Amino acid sequence: MKIIIKFFYVILVFTNLNYLLANNNNLRNHILELDTKDFKKKIVSIEKISEIKTDLSLLTLKSILNGKLFIRKSDKKILLVEIIDRKYNIYDFFNEKELGIEKKRKLKKIKINNKIRSILNNKIALLQLSSGTTRQKIEAIFDVIKEGNQETLIIINELLLKEKDKELLLNLNLAKNSIIAKFGTEIEKIEAIKNLSGITNNNIVNILRSIVNDKIISENIKLEATKSLEASLRNIKLNNIIKTTFFGLSLGSVLLLAAIGLAITFGVVGVINMAHGELIMIGAYCAYVVQQIIPTNISASIIVSIPVAFIFTGFVGILIERLIVKNLYGRPLETLLATFGLSLILQQTVRSIFSPLNKTVYSPEWMSGITRIGGLELTNNRIVIIIFTLIVFFIVVYILKKTIFGLQMRAVTQNRKMASSMGINTKKIDMFTFAFGSGLAGVAGVALSQITNVGPNLGQNYIIDSFMVVVFGGVGNLFGTFIGAFGLGLGNKLLEPYVGAIVSKIFILLFIIIFIQFRPKGLFSLKGRIANE
Amino acid sequence: MYKFLKIFLFSIFFLNFFNLKADTIKVGVLHSLSGTMAISETTLKDTVLMLVEKQNKAGGLLGKKLEAVVVDPASDWPLFAEKAKELLTVQKVDVVFGCWTSVSRKSVLPVFEELNGLLFYPVQYEGEESSKNVFYTGAAPNQQAIPAVDYLAAQGVKKWVLAGTDYVYPRTTNKILESYLKEVLGVSSDDIMINYTPFGHSDWQTIVSDIKEFGMAGKKTAVVSTINGDANVPFYKELGNQGIKAEDIPVVAFSVGEEELSGFDTSPLVGHLAAWNYFMSAESEVNDAFIEDWIKFIKDDKRVTNDPMEAHVIGFDMWVKAVEKAGSTDVDAVRQAMYGISVPNLTGGTAVMNTNHHLTKPVLIGEIQADGQFDIVWSTSGGVIGDAWTDFLPDSARIVADWTSPIKCGNYNIDTGKCSGQNYE
């Protein structure tokens, strides 16, 4: 008896093994079929691979998507490839054995195009819907909404019974309704369409729109769809207003960040520093250098580079003040020319040291992607920059109002002679104020490295905007700079959808020219005797 | 003091004398090494220096050594004309490789025509030009923009965003494309969105959000980008941040190559497209050898190669071959020898110089990969002849360029039989 059981057991193992081997053989053949230039044939093979539904086939799909699946030209071996420093480290796809380094030309990559990428994403999303993390599942649902069918409906219904996460359930219901709206019976459809009312997701709006435009569908459904669509479009409009405001605030915060250092050097010390933009640029390069030193932890490198940039550009500021600006106090035209020349020197120096090519500063995880609030999608990096700007601004205000250094600084600006006779070393204060302003420019540079090019020309793009903000807000008034920056940012972004980026910028410049005619001292000018000096 | 001056003048005289006597062929390099365009043009200067060095190692040309004369026009358009004049009259170079922006080319054009110089221009451009003294080794619109649009249309794209920086190349290219989309592909004007931004534009939130909205209205949408170099990084970053994937709204760019992408992390951009005549990832023996040479020459294994570099390689090889054929560096003789000359390109085919001073080249479409390289997903089966005057603008359709008999003109109207426009014989 025992022998018979053993015998059966062996057969079972064998057939199972055979089955697996057959599967692997199948998989191997289908992967080899992918070695073609015809993308239509590739799609057929990928469909076949996804039908195998083993862990290995999921890995195959993922590796193709990530561009890691290669075929060796000589023996048609299927390989996984990790590219490190341009070296191709190869692994056997089926047993993960490391096979050393191979020359690029001996390997052939399984290339895909956007169509295949989208198919792959969808297949993987479906497989991940039942096995991924909650975040992955939610992302997968958005893919499912786009191209869901009855088959996916079954999976979704299963998940609805299983899952507990509120956000996930909400999205699952959306996906369910979006599929029923397409494939259900008339009563089901109407119910589903009602549930989709007011949803701003693009794919759902498109489904509603296609129902409204459908010529053979019944009037009842159409009526309901029209109502839901109108509600959605209303919500989208509302979202757009909020979004435009957000764009304005984020542009404003970038302007404020760029201008705040200038508001101190120009507003407080009264130096027209044309090299301010280059100090921003140096700050951005500090972020780059710090990231080169600690390449493994991007979050840490960005945070560390903030004080590094502040100290380094502050030090550069001291040098500029000691060597150039100090000798030119009270001669604005000469200062302007000297610092303009300096800005060219700094640009070319950076160009010589770091090459004229732009440098990569990587963004940490928490600064990429979108935050969804209802139907609203806000970009994370902008949110972080708005918060960061506000923090910097309040720290600056605190230093000016609540510290001895700030007190002395304000005293010197208001009445230099009086401050001097009270025992304040005005020259020292001038120097530190200039360094403080420069350091703030450096901090701005770190933030800007996250949204724009880090290259020698970075500063040029911001210098005019910075001056505009300071002049508009009122020289010597930080609060004015704050209002000026956000005012100009919002104005620019509110105009842009109507007149385009170029004309809106022109309007803003025109506005400032006219504004300055009537209020030459800006929005908030200093009052009293010193203001008339 | 006087004596000093005398010695000084004498030495200058002698130096010049020796210079004239020295048996070299001078190759002028007119690329910005400072200012905004240094980012792109420095690489091209290095490419020419490498080619000169290689040619000298192989025994020079006509038994003489080549000597590169590098000047820096500092991204300043009028200075381009001055430096070109200096190269042609003071340095007396035999050929010039240079310029990047269209405005710099337009600036030097009168100088080269007046002094009968020879310029090789390596960058893709808007066309509508053919000068007797310039060989255009970059792509004309029909070798880049039109095939790219055809490719996307074949992928099912029905709505189009034409986004560009506000200057002559994007304006002209978009005019051609708009007319092509409407007349040839039958796209209605509601389905075309045109958008221009200033140089160095860095705040793309509104525009990207508009594109997103425009593209999510059901029909498949693509963006055709003629956005200039520096504005691209913030543009692509914003695309990535707002979650626009290439599968939803692909962006095809004409000014973004390997070098521009080496400035940032491309993982959110995988699948966006570029159309060029060369990609670093092209599989051919010559390309492998070229990349190896380049990395050895520049002593940095992280550096990439790009399309304008290939254009200089083709231009340089053609010029060398033409000089050998003509037996001299005389501009007119070399020009005649250039027509019909063919050299291998780096993608495994051959490039031919046509009588309209434009090249026959293959057109490739590549998708951006996570490592900053492109995977070639489509290419023309053979070479495409560069068309100096586009067929898709009514004014240009009747104009041809042909610098051989009997037309001998870069701007010849086949209806009236008249040659007009730029300087001609």
Coordinates of N, CA, C and O in Angstrom, one line a residue, chain A residues 37 39 65 67 73 83 85-86 88 104-105 107-115 117-118 121 139 143 146 202-203 206 209 236 240 243 246-248 250-251 254 347-348 351 356-363 367-370 377 379-382 449-453 457 460-462 493 496-497 500-502 505, chain B residues 33-36 38-39 42-43 151 154-155 166 171 196-198 200-207 209-210 212-213 216-218 230-231 233-234 237-238 240-243 245-248 250 259 262-265 270-273 280-284 287-288 291 295 301-304 367-369 371 373 375-377:
Chain A
K37 N 11.7 43.1 -34.5 CA 11.5 44.5 -34.7 C 10.0 44.9 -34.8 O 9.7 46.0 -34.8
F39 N 6.6 45.4 -33.6 CA 6.0 45.6 -32.3 C 4.6 44.9 -32.2 O 4.2 44.6 -31.1
L65 N 9.3 45.6 -18.7 CA 8.9 47.0 -18.4 C 10.1 47.9 -18.0 O 10.3 49.0 -18.4
G67 N 13.2 47.3 -18.6 CA 14.3 47.3 -19.6 C 15.4 46.4 -19.1 O 16.6 46.8 -19.3
K73 N 23.2 37.2 -27.8 CA 23.1 37.0 -29.2 C 23.7 35.6 -29.6 O 23.1 34.9 -30.4
I83 N 22.7 47.3 -15.0 CA 23.7 48.1 -15.5 C 24.3 49.0 -14.4 O 23.5 49.8 -13.8
D85 N 27.4 51.6 -13.6 CA 28.5 52.3 -14.2 C 28.8 51.8 -15.6 O 30.0 51.6 -16.0
R86 N 27.8 51.7 -16.4 CA 27.9 51.3 -17.8 C 28.4 49.9 -18.0 O 28.8 49.5 -19.1
Y88 N 27.7 45.9 -17.9 CA 26.5 45.0 -17.9 C 26.7 43.7 -17.1 O 27.4 42.8 -17.5
K104 N 28.3 45.0 -24.0 CA 27.0 45.5 -24.5 C 26.6 44.9 -25.8 O 25.4 44.5 -26.0
R105 N 27.5 44.9 -26.7 CA 27.2 44.5 -28.1 C 26.9 43.0 -28.2 O 26.3 42.6 -29.2
L107 N 24.8 41.6 -26.3 CA 23.5 41.4 -25.7 C 22.5 42.1 -26.6 O 22.8 43.1 -27.2
K108 N 21.3 41.6 -26.5 CA 20.2 42.3 -27.2 C 19.1 42.6 -26.2 O 18.6 41.7 -25.5
K109 N 18.7 43.8 -26.1 CA 17.7 44.2 -25.1 C 16.3 44.0 -25.8 O 16.1 44.1 -27.0
I110 N 15.3 43.5 -24.9 CA 14.0 43.4 -25.4 C 13.4 44.8 -25.4 O 13.1 45.3 -24.3
K111 N 13.3 45.5 -26.5 CA 12.8 46.8 -26.5 C 11.3 46.9 -26.6 O 10.7 46.0 -27.2
I112 N 10.8 47.9 -26.0 CA 9.3 48.1 -26.0 C 9.0 49.5 -26.4 O 9.9 50.4 -26.4
N113 N 7.8 49.8 -26.9 CA 7.4 51.2 -27.1 C 6.2 51.5 -26.2 O 5.8 50.7 -25.4
N114 N 5.7 52.7 -26.4 CA 4.7 53.2 -25.4 C 3.4 52.3 -25.4 O 2.8 52.1 -24.3
K115 N 3.0 51.8 -26.6 CA 1.9 50.9 -26.6 C 2.1 49.7 -25.7 O 1.2 49.3 -24.9
R117 N 4.3 49.4 -23.4 CA 4.4 49.8 -22.0 C 3.1 49.9 -21.3 O 2.9 49.5 -20.2
S118 N 2.1 50.4 -22.1 CA 0.8 50.6 -21.5 C 0.1 49.3 -21.3 O -0.5 49.0 -20.2
N121 N 1.8 47.7 -18.2 CA 1.4 48.4 -17.0 C 0.0 47.8 -16.6 O -0.2 47.6 -15.4
E139 N -3.0 52.8 -7.1 CA -2.5 53.2 -8.4 C -3.0 52.2 -9.5 O -3.4 52.6 -10.6
D143 N -5.4 52.6 -13.2 CA -5.1 51.9 -14.5 C -6.3 51.1 -15.0 O -6.7 51.1 -16.1
K146 N -9.3 52.9 -16.6 CA -9.1 53.2 -18.0 C -9.6 52.1 -18.9 O -10.3 52.4 -19.9
N202 N -10.3 62.0 -14.8 CA -10.3 62.1 -16.3 C -10.9 60.9 -17.0 O -11.8 61.1 -17.9
N203 N -10.5 59.8 -16.5 CA -11.0 58.6 -17.2 C -12.5 58.4 -17.0 O -13.2 58.0 -17.9
N206 N -14.3 60.9 -19.1 CA -14.3 60.4 -20.5 C -15.4 59.3 -20.7 O -16.0 59.3 -21.8
R209 N -18.6 61.1 -20.9 CA -18.7 61.9 -22.1 C -19.1 60.9 -23.3 O -19.9 61.2 -24.1
I236 N -14.7 70.2 -11.8 CA -13.4 70.4 -12.5 C -13.1 71.9 -12.5 O -12.0 72.3 -12.2
N240 N -10.1 73.8 -10.9 CA -9.1 74.6 -11.7 C -8.8 75.9 -11.0 O -7.7 76.4 -11.1
K243 N -6.6 75.2 -8.3 CA -5.3 74.8 -8.9 C -4.5 76.1 -9.3 O -3.3 76.2 -9.0
F246 N -3.1 77.7 -6.4 CA -1.9 77.0 -6.0 C -0.7 77.3 -6.8 O 0.4 77.5 -6.3
F247 N -0.9 77.3 -8.1 CA 0.2 77.6 -9.0 C 0.8 79.0 -8.7 O 2.0 79.2 -8.6
G248 N -0.2 79.9 -8.5 CA 0.3 81.3 -8.2 C 1.1 81.3 -6.9 O 2.1 82.0 -6.8
S250 N 2.7 78.9 -5.5 CA 4.0 78.3 -5.6 C 5.0 79.1 -6.4 O 6.2 79.2 -6.1
L251 N 4.5 79.8 -7.5 CA 5.4 80.8 -8.2 C 5.8 81.9 -7.2 O 7.0 82.3 -7.2
V254 N 8.5 80.8 -4.9 CA 9.8 80.7 -5.6 C 10.4 82.2 -5.7 O 11.6 82.4 -5.4
Q347 N 30.0 83.3 -13.0 CA 29.5 82.3 -14.0 C 30.5 81.5 -14.7 O 30.5 80.3 -14.8
Q348 N 31.5 82.3 -15.2 CA 32.6 81.6 -16.0 C 33.4 80.7 -15.1 O 33.9 79.7 -15.5
R351 N 31.6 77.7 -14.7 CA 31.7 77.0 -15.9 C 33.0 76.2 -16.1 O 33.1 75.1 -16.6
P356 N 30.3 73.5 -18.6 CA 29.1 74.2 -18.9 C 27.8 73.4 -18.9 O 26.7 73.9 -19.0
L357 N 28.0 72.1 -18.7 CA 26.8 71.2 -18.8 C 26.0 71.3 -17.5 O 26.6 71.5 -16.4
N358 N 24.7 71.1 -17.6 CA 23.9 71.1 -16.4 C 24.2 69.9 -15.5 O 24.6 68.8 -16.0
K359 N 24.0 70.0 -14.2 CA 24.3 68.9 -13.3 C 23.0 68.4 -12.7 O 22.0 69.1 -12.5
T360 N 23.0 67.1 -12.5 CA 21.8 66.4 -11.9 C 21.8 66.6 -10.4 O 22.8 66.2 -9.7
V361 N 20.8 67.1 -9.9 CA 20.5 67.1 -8.4 C 19.3 66.2 -8.3 O 18.2 66.6 -8.7
Y362 N 19.4 65.1 -7.6 CA 18.2 64.2 -7.5 C 17.3 64.7 -6.5 O 17.6 65.3 -5.5
S363 N 16.0 64.4 -6.7 CA 14.9 64.8 -5.8 C 14.6 63.6 -4.8 O 14.6 62.5 -5.3
M367 N 9.6 64.4 -2.5 CA 9.4 65.7 -3.2 C 8.9 65.3 -4.7 O 8.9 66.2 -5.5
S368 N 8.6 64.1 -4.9 CA 8.1 63.8 -6.3 C 6.6 63.2 -6.2 O 6.2 62.8 -5.1
G369 N 5.9 63.3 -7.3 CA 4.6 62.7 -7.3 C 3.5 63.7 -6.9 O 3.8 64.9 -6.8
I370 N 2.3 63.2 -6.7 CA 1.2 64.1 -6.5 C 0.5 63.7 -5.2 O 0.5 62.6 -4.8
E377 N -5.4 67.5 -7.7 CA -4.1 66.9 -7.7 C -3.0 68.0 -7.6 O -2.9 68.8 -8.4
T379 N 1.1 68.9 -6.9 CA 2.4 68.3 -6.9 C 3.2 68.5 -5.6 O 3.2 69.6 -5.1
N380 N 3.8 67.4 -5.2 CA 4.5 67.4 -3.9 C 5.6 68.4 -3.8 O 5.8 69.1 -2.8
N381 N 6.4 68.5 -4.9 CA 7.6 69.3 -4.8 C 7.2 70.8 -4.5 O 7.9 71.5 -3.8
R382 N 6.1 71.2 -5.2 CA 5.7 72.6 -5.0 C 5.1 72.8 -3.6 O 5.4 73.9 -3.0
S449 N 17.3 74.1 -7.0 CA 17.9 72.9 -7.6 C 16.9 71.8 -7.8 O 17.1 70.9 -8.6
Q450 N 15.8 71.9 -7.1 CA 14.8 70.8 -7.2 C 13.8 71.1 -8.3 O 13.0 70.2 -8.7
I451 N 13.7 72.3 -8.8 CA 12.7 72.5 -9.9 C 13.3 73.0 -11.2 O 12.6 73.1 -12.2
T452 N 14.6 73.4 -11.2 CA 15.1 73.9 -12.5 C 16.5 73.4 -12.7 O 17.0 72.5 -12.0
N453 N 17.1 73.8 -13.8 CA 18.4 73.4 -14.2 C 19.5 73.8 -13.2 O 19.5 75.0 -12.8
N457 N 24.0 79.2 -15.7 CA 23.1 80.3 -16.1 C 21.9 80.4 -15.1 O 21.0 81.2 -15.4
Q460 N 20.8 84.0 -13.7 CA 20.3 85.0 -14.6 C 18.8 85.0 -14.7 O 18.2 86.0 -14.9
N461 N 18.2 83.8 -14.7 CA 16.8 83.7 -14.8 C 16.0 84.3 -13.7 O 14.8 84.6 -13.8
Y462 N 16.7 84.5 -12.5 CA 16.0 84.9 -11.3 C 16.3 86.3 -10.9 O 15.6 86.9 -10.1
K493 N 0.0 84.0 -12.7 CA -0.6 82.7 -13.0 C -2.1 82.8 -13.3 O -2.7 82.0 -14.0
E496 N -2.0 83.9 -17.0 CA -1.4 83.0 -18.0 C -2.4 82.1 -18.8 O -2.3 81.9 -20.0
P497 N -3.5 81.5 -18.1 CA -4.4 80.7 -18.9 C -5.1 81.5 -20.0 O -5.5 80.9 -21.0
G500 N -1.4 83.5 -22.2 CA -0.2 82.8 -22.5 C 1.0 83.3 -21.7 O 0.9 84.4 -21.1
A501 N 2.0 82.5 -21.6 CA 3.1 82.8 -20.7 C 3.9 84.1 -21.1 O 4.3 84.8 -20.2
I502 N 4.0 84.3 -22.4 CA 4.8 85.5 -22.8 C 4.1 86.8 -22.5 O 4.6 87.7 -21.8
K505 N 3.7 87.7 -18.8 CA 5.0 88.3 -18.3 C 5.1 89.8 -18.7 O 5.5 90.6 -17.9
Chain B
L33 N 32.1 79.2 -26.3 CA 32.7 78.5 -25.2 C 32.3 79.2 -23.9 O 32.7 78.7 -22.8
S34 N 31.6 80.3 -24.0 CA 31.1 80.9 -22.8 C 29.7 81.5 -23.1 O 29.3 81.5 -24.2
G35 N 29.0 81.9 -22.0 CA 27.6 82.4 -22.2 C 26.6 81.2 -22.3 O 27.0 80.1 -22.1
T36 N 25.4 81.6 -22.6 CA 24.3 80.6 -22.5 C 24.5 79.4 -23.4 O 24.0 78.3 -23.0
A38 N 27.1 77.9 -24.4 CA 28.3 77.1 -24.1 C 27.9 75.7 -23.7 O 28.6 74.7 -24.1
I39 N 26.8 75.5 -23.1 CA 26.3 74.2 -22.6 C 26.3 73.2 -23.8 O 26.7 72.1 -23.7
T42 N 30.2 73.7 -26.5 CA 31.6 73.3 -26.1 C 31.8 71.9 -26.6 O 32.9 71.6 -27.1
T43 N 30.8 71.0 -26.5 CA 31.0 69.6 -26.9 C 31.4 69.6 -28.4 O 32.2 68.8 -28.8
Y151 N 5.0 59.3 -37.5 CA 5.1 58.1 -36.6 C 4.0 58.2 -35.5 O 3.3 57.2 -35.3
A154 N 0.6 57.4 -36.8 CA 0.4 56.0 -37.0 C 0.1 55.3 -35.7 O -0.4 54.2 -35.7
Q155 N 0.6 55.9 -34.6 CA 0.3 55.3 -33.3 C -1.1 55.7 -32.8 O -1.4 55.4 -31.6
D166 N 10.0 80.8 -27.8 CA 9.6 81.8 -28.8 C 10.7 82.4 -29.6 O 11.3 83.4 -29.2
R171 N 9.0 78.7 -34.3 CA 7.9 79.4 -35.0 C 7.8 78.8 -36.4 O 6.7 78.5 -36.9
Y196 N 3.6 79.1 -27.0 CA 5.0 79.6 -27.0 C 5.4 80.1 -25.6 O 4.6 80.6 -24.9
T197 N 6.6 79.9 -25.2 CA 7.1 80.3 -23.9 C 8.4 81.1 -24.1 O 9.1 80.8 -25.1
P198 N 8.8 82.0 -23.2 CA 10.1 82.7 -23.4 C 11.3 81.8 -23.2 O 11.1 80.7 -22.6
G200 N 14.4 80.1 -21.5 CA 14.7 79.8 -20.1 C 13.5 79.8 -19.2 O 13.6 79.9 -18.0
H201 N 12.3 79.5 -19.8 CA 11.1 79.5 -19.0 C 11.2 78.4 -17.9 O 11.6 77.3 -18.2
S202 N 10.8 78.7 -16.7 CA 11.1 77.7 -15.7 C 9.8 77.4 -14.9 O 9.8 76.4 -14.2
D203 N 8.7 78.1 -15.0 CA 7.5 77.8 -14.3 C 6.5 77.2 -15.2 O 5.7 77.9 -15.9
W204 N 6.4 75.9 -15.3 CA 5.6 75.2 -16.3 C 4.3 74.7 -15.8 O 3.6 74.0 -16.5
Q205 N 4.0 75.0 -14.6 CA 2.8 74.5 -13.9 C 1.5 74.6 -14.8 O 0.8 73.7 -15.1
T206 N 1.2 75.9 -15.2 CA 0.0 76.2 -15.9 C 0.0 75.5 -17.2 O -1.1 74.9 -17.6
I207 N 1.1 75.5 -18.0 CA 1.1 75.0 -19.3 C 0.9 73.5 -19.3 O 0.1 72.9 -20.0
S209 N -0.4 71.8 -16.9 CA -1.8 71.4 -16.5 C -2.8 71.6 -17.7 O -3.7 70.9 -17.8
D210 N -2.6 72.7 -18.5 CA -3.4 72.9 -19.7 C -3.3 71.7 -20.6 O -4.3 71.2 -21.2
K212 N -2.4 68.7 -19.9 CA -3.1 67.5 -19.3 C -4.6 67.6 -19.6 O -5.2 66.6 -20.0
E213 N -5.2 68.7 -19.4 CA -6.6 68.9 -19.6 C -7.0 68.7 -21.1 O -7.9 68.0 -21.4
M216 N -6.8 64.9 -22.0 CA -7.6 63.9 -21.3 C -9.0 63.9 -21.8 O -9.9 63.3 -21.2
A217 N -9.3 64.6 -22.9 CA -10.6 64.7 -23.4 C -11.0 63.6 -24.4 O -11.8 63.7 -25.3
G218 N -10.4 62.4 -24.2 CA -10.9 61.3 -24.9 C -10.0 60.9 -26.1 O -9.6 59.7 -26.2
D230 N 17.6 74.8 -22.5 CA 17.6 75.0 -21.0 C 16.2 74.9 -20.4 O 16.1 74.6 -19.2
A231 N 15.2 75.2 -21.1 CA 13.8 75.2 -20.6 C 13.3 73.8 -20.4 O 12.3 73.6 -19.8
V233 N 14.5 71.0 -18.9 CA 14.6 70.3 -17.7 C 13.4 70.6 -16.8 O 12.7 69.7 -16.3
P234 N 13.1 71.9 -16.5 CA 11.9 72.2 -15.7 C 10.6 71.7 -16.3 O 9.7 71.2 -15.7
K237 N 10.5 68.0 -15.7 CA 10.3 67.7 -14.3 C 8.8 67.9 -14.0 O 8.2 67.1 -13.2
E238 N 8.2 69.0 -14.5 CA 6.8 69.3 -14.2 C 5.9 68.2 -14.8 O 5.0 67.8 -14.1
G240 N 6.7 65.0 -15.1 CA 6.8 63.9 -14.2 C 6.1 64.1 -13.0 O 5.3 63.3 -12.5
N241 N 6.2 65.4 -12.4 CA 5.5 65.6 -11.1 C 4.0 65.6 -11.3 O 3.3 65.2 -10.4
Q242 N 3.5 66.1 -12.4 CA 2.0 66.1 -12.5 C 1.5 64.7 -13.0 O 0.4 64.6 -13.4
G243 N 2.4 63.8 -13.1 CA 2.0 62.4 -13.4 C 1.6 62.2 -14.8 O 0.8 61.3 -15.1
K245 N 2.2 60.5 -18.0 CA 3.1 59.4 -18.5 C 3.1 59.4 -20.0 O 2.2 59.8 -20.6
A246 N 4.2 58.8 -20.5 CA 4.4 58.8 -21.9 C 3.3 57.9 -22.6 O 2.9 58.1 -23.7
E247 N 2.7 57.0 -21.8 CA 1.7 56.1 -22.4 C 0.4 57.0 -22.6 O -0.4 56.7 -23.5
D248 N 0.2 58.0 -21.8 CA -1.0 58.8 -21.9 C -0.8 59.9 -22.9 O -1.5 60.0 -23.9
P250 N 2.3 61.2 -25.0 CA 3.8 61.2 -25.3 C 4.2 62.6 -25.8 O 3.5 63.3 -26.4
E259 N 22.7 64.7 -24.5 CA 23.4 65.6 -23.7 C 22.5 66.4 -22.8 O 22.8 66.6 -21.6
S262 N 21.5 64.3 -19.9 CA 22.5 64.0 -18.9 C 22.4 65.0 -17.7 O 23.0 64.8 -16.7
G263 N 21.6 66.0 -17.8 CA 21.4 67.0 -16.7 C 20.4 66.6 -15.7 O 20.2 67.3 -14.7
F264 N 19.7 65.5 -15.9 CA 18.7 65.1 -14.8 C 18.3 63.7 -14.8 O 18.6 62.9 -15.7
D265 N 17.5 63.3 -13.8 CA 17.1 62.0 -13.6 C 15.9 61.7 -14.5 O 14.9 62.3 -14.4
V270 N 10.5 57.9 -18.9 CA 10.6 56.8 -19.7 C 9.5 56.7 -20.7 O 8.3 56.8 -20.4
G271 N 9.8 56.6 -22.0 CA 8.8 56.5 -23.0 C 8.6 57.8 -23.8 O 8.0 57.7 -24.9
H272 N 8.9 58.9 -23.3 CA 8.8 60.2 -24.1 C 9.8 60.0 -25.2 O 10.8 59.3 -25.2
L273 N 9.5 60.8 -26.3 CA 10.3 60.5 -27.6 C 11.1 61.6 -28.0 O 11.0 62.8 -27.6
M280 N 23.0 57.7 -29.6 CA 24.2 57.1 -29.0 C 24.0 55.6 -29.0 O 24.9 54.8 -29.1
S281 N 22.7 55.1 -28.8 CA 22.4 53.7 -28.7 C 22.4 53.0 -30.0 O 22.2 51.8 -30.0
A282 N 22.6 53.7 -31.1 CA 22.5 53.0 -32.4 C 23.5 51.9 -32.5 O 24.7 52.0 -32.0
E283 N 23.1 50.7 -33.0 CA 23.9 49.6 -33.0 C 24.7 49.5 -34.3 O 24.2 49.1 -35.4
S284 N 26.0 49.9 -34.3 CA 26.8 49.7 -35.4 C 28.3 49.7 -35.0 O 28.6 50.3 -33.9
N287 N 29.8 53.2 -34.8 CA 29.4 54.0 -33.6 C 30.1 53.6 -32.4 O 30.6 54.4 -31.6
D288 N 30.3 52.3 -32.2 CA 31.1 51.8 -31.0 C 32.5 52.4 -31.0 O 32.9 52.9 -30.0
I291 N 32.3 56.2 -30.1 CA 32.1 56.4 -28.7 C 33.3 56.2 -27.9 O 33.7 56.9 -27.0
I295 N 35.3 59.0 -25.7 CA 35.5 58.9 -24.2 C 37.0 59.0 -23.9 O 37.4 59.6 -22.9
D301 N 34.4 59.0 -18.7 CA 33.6 57.9 -19.3 C 32.1 58.2 -19.1 O 31.3 57.3 -19.4
K302 N 31.7 59.3 -18.5 CA 30.3 59.6 -18.3 C 29.7 60.4 -19.4 O 28.5 60.6 -19.5
R303 N 30.6 60.9 -20.3 CA 30.2 61.8 -21.3 C 29.4 61.0 -22.4 O 29.7 59.9 -22.7
V304 N 28.4 61.7 -23.0 CA 27.6 61.0 -24.0 C 27.9 61.6 -25.4 O 28.6 62.6 -25.6
E367 N 12.8 56.3 -27.8 CA 12.1 56.5 -26.6 C 13.1 56.7 -25.4 O 14.1 55.9 -25.3
I368 N 12.9 57.6 -24.5 CA 13.8 57.9 -23.4 C 13.8 56.7 -22.5 O 12.7 56.1 -22.2
Q369 N 15.0 56.3 -22.0 CA 15.1 55.2 -21.0 C 15.5 55.8 -19.7 O 16.0 56.9 -19.6
D371 N 18.1 55.3 -18.0 CA 19.5 55.7 -17.9 C 19.9 56.9 -18.8 O 21.1 57.2 -18.9
Q373 N 19.5 57.3 -21.9 CA 19.7 56.9 -23.3 C 18.3 56.8 -24.0 O 17.3 56.8 -23.4
D375 N 16.0 54.3 -26.7 CA 15.8 53.1 -27.4 C 15.2 53.4 -28.7 O 14.2 54.1 -28.8
I376 N 15.8 53.0 -29.8 CA 15.3 53.3 -31.1 C 14.1 52.4 -31.4 O 14.2 51.2 -31.4
V377 N 12.9 53.0 -31.6 CA 11.7 52.2 -31.8 C 11.2 52.3 -33.2 O 10.3 51.5 -33.6

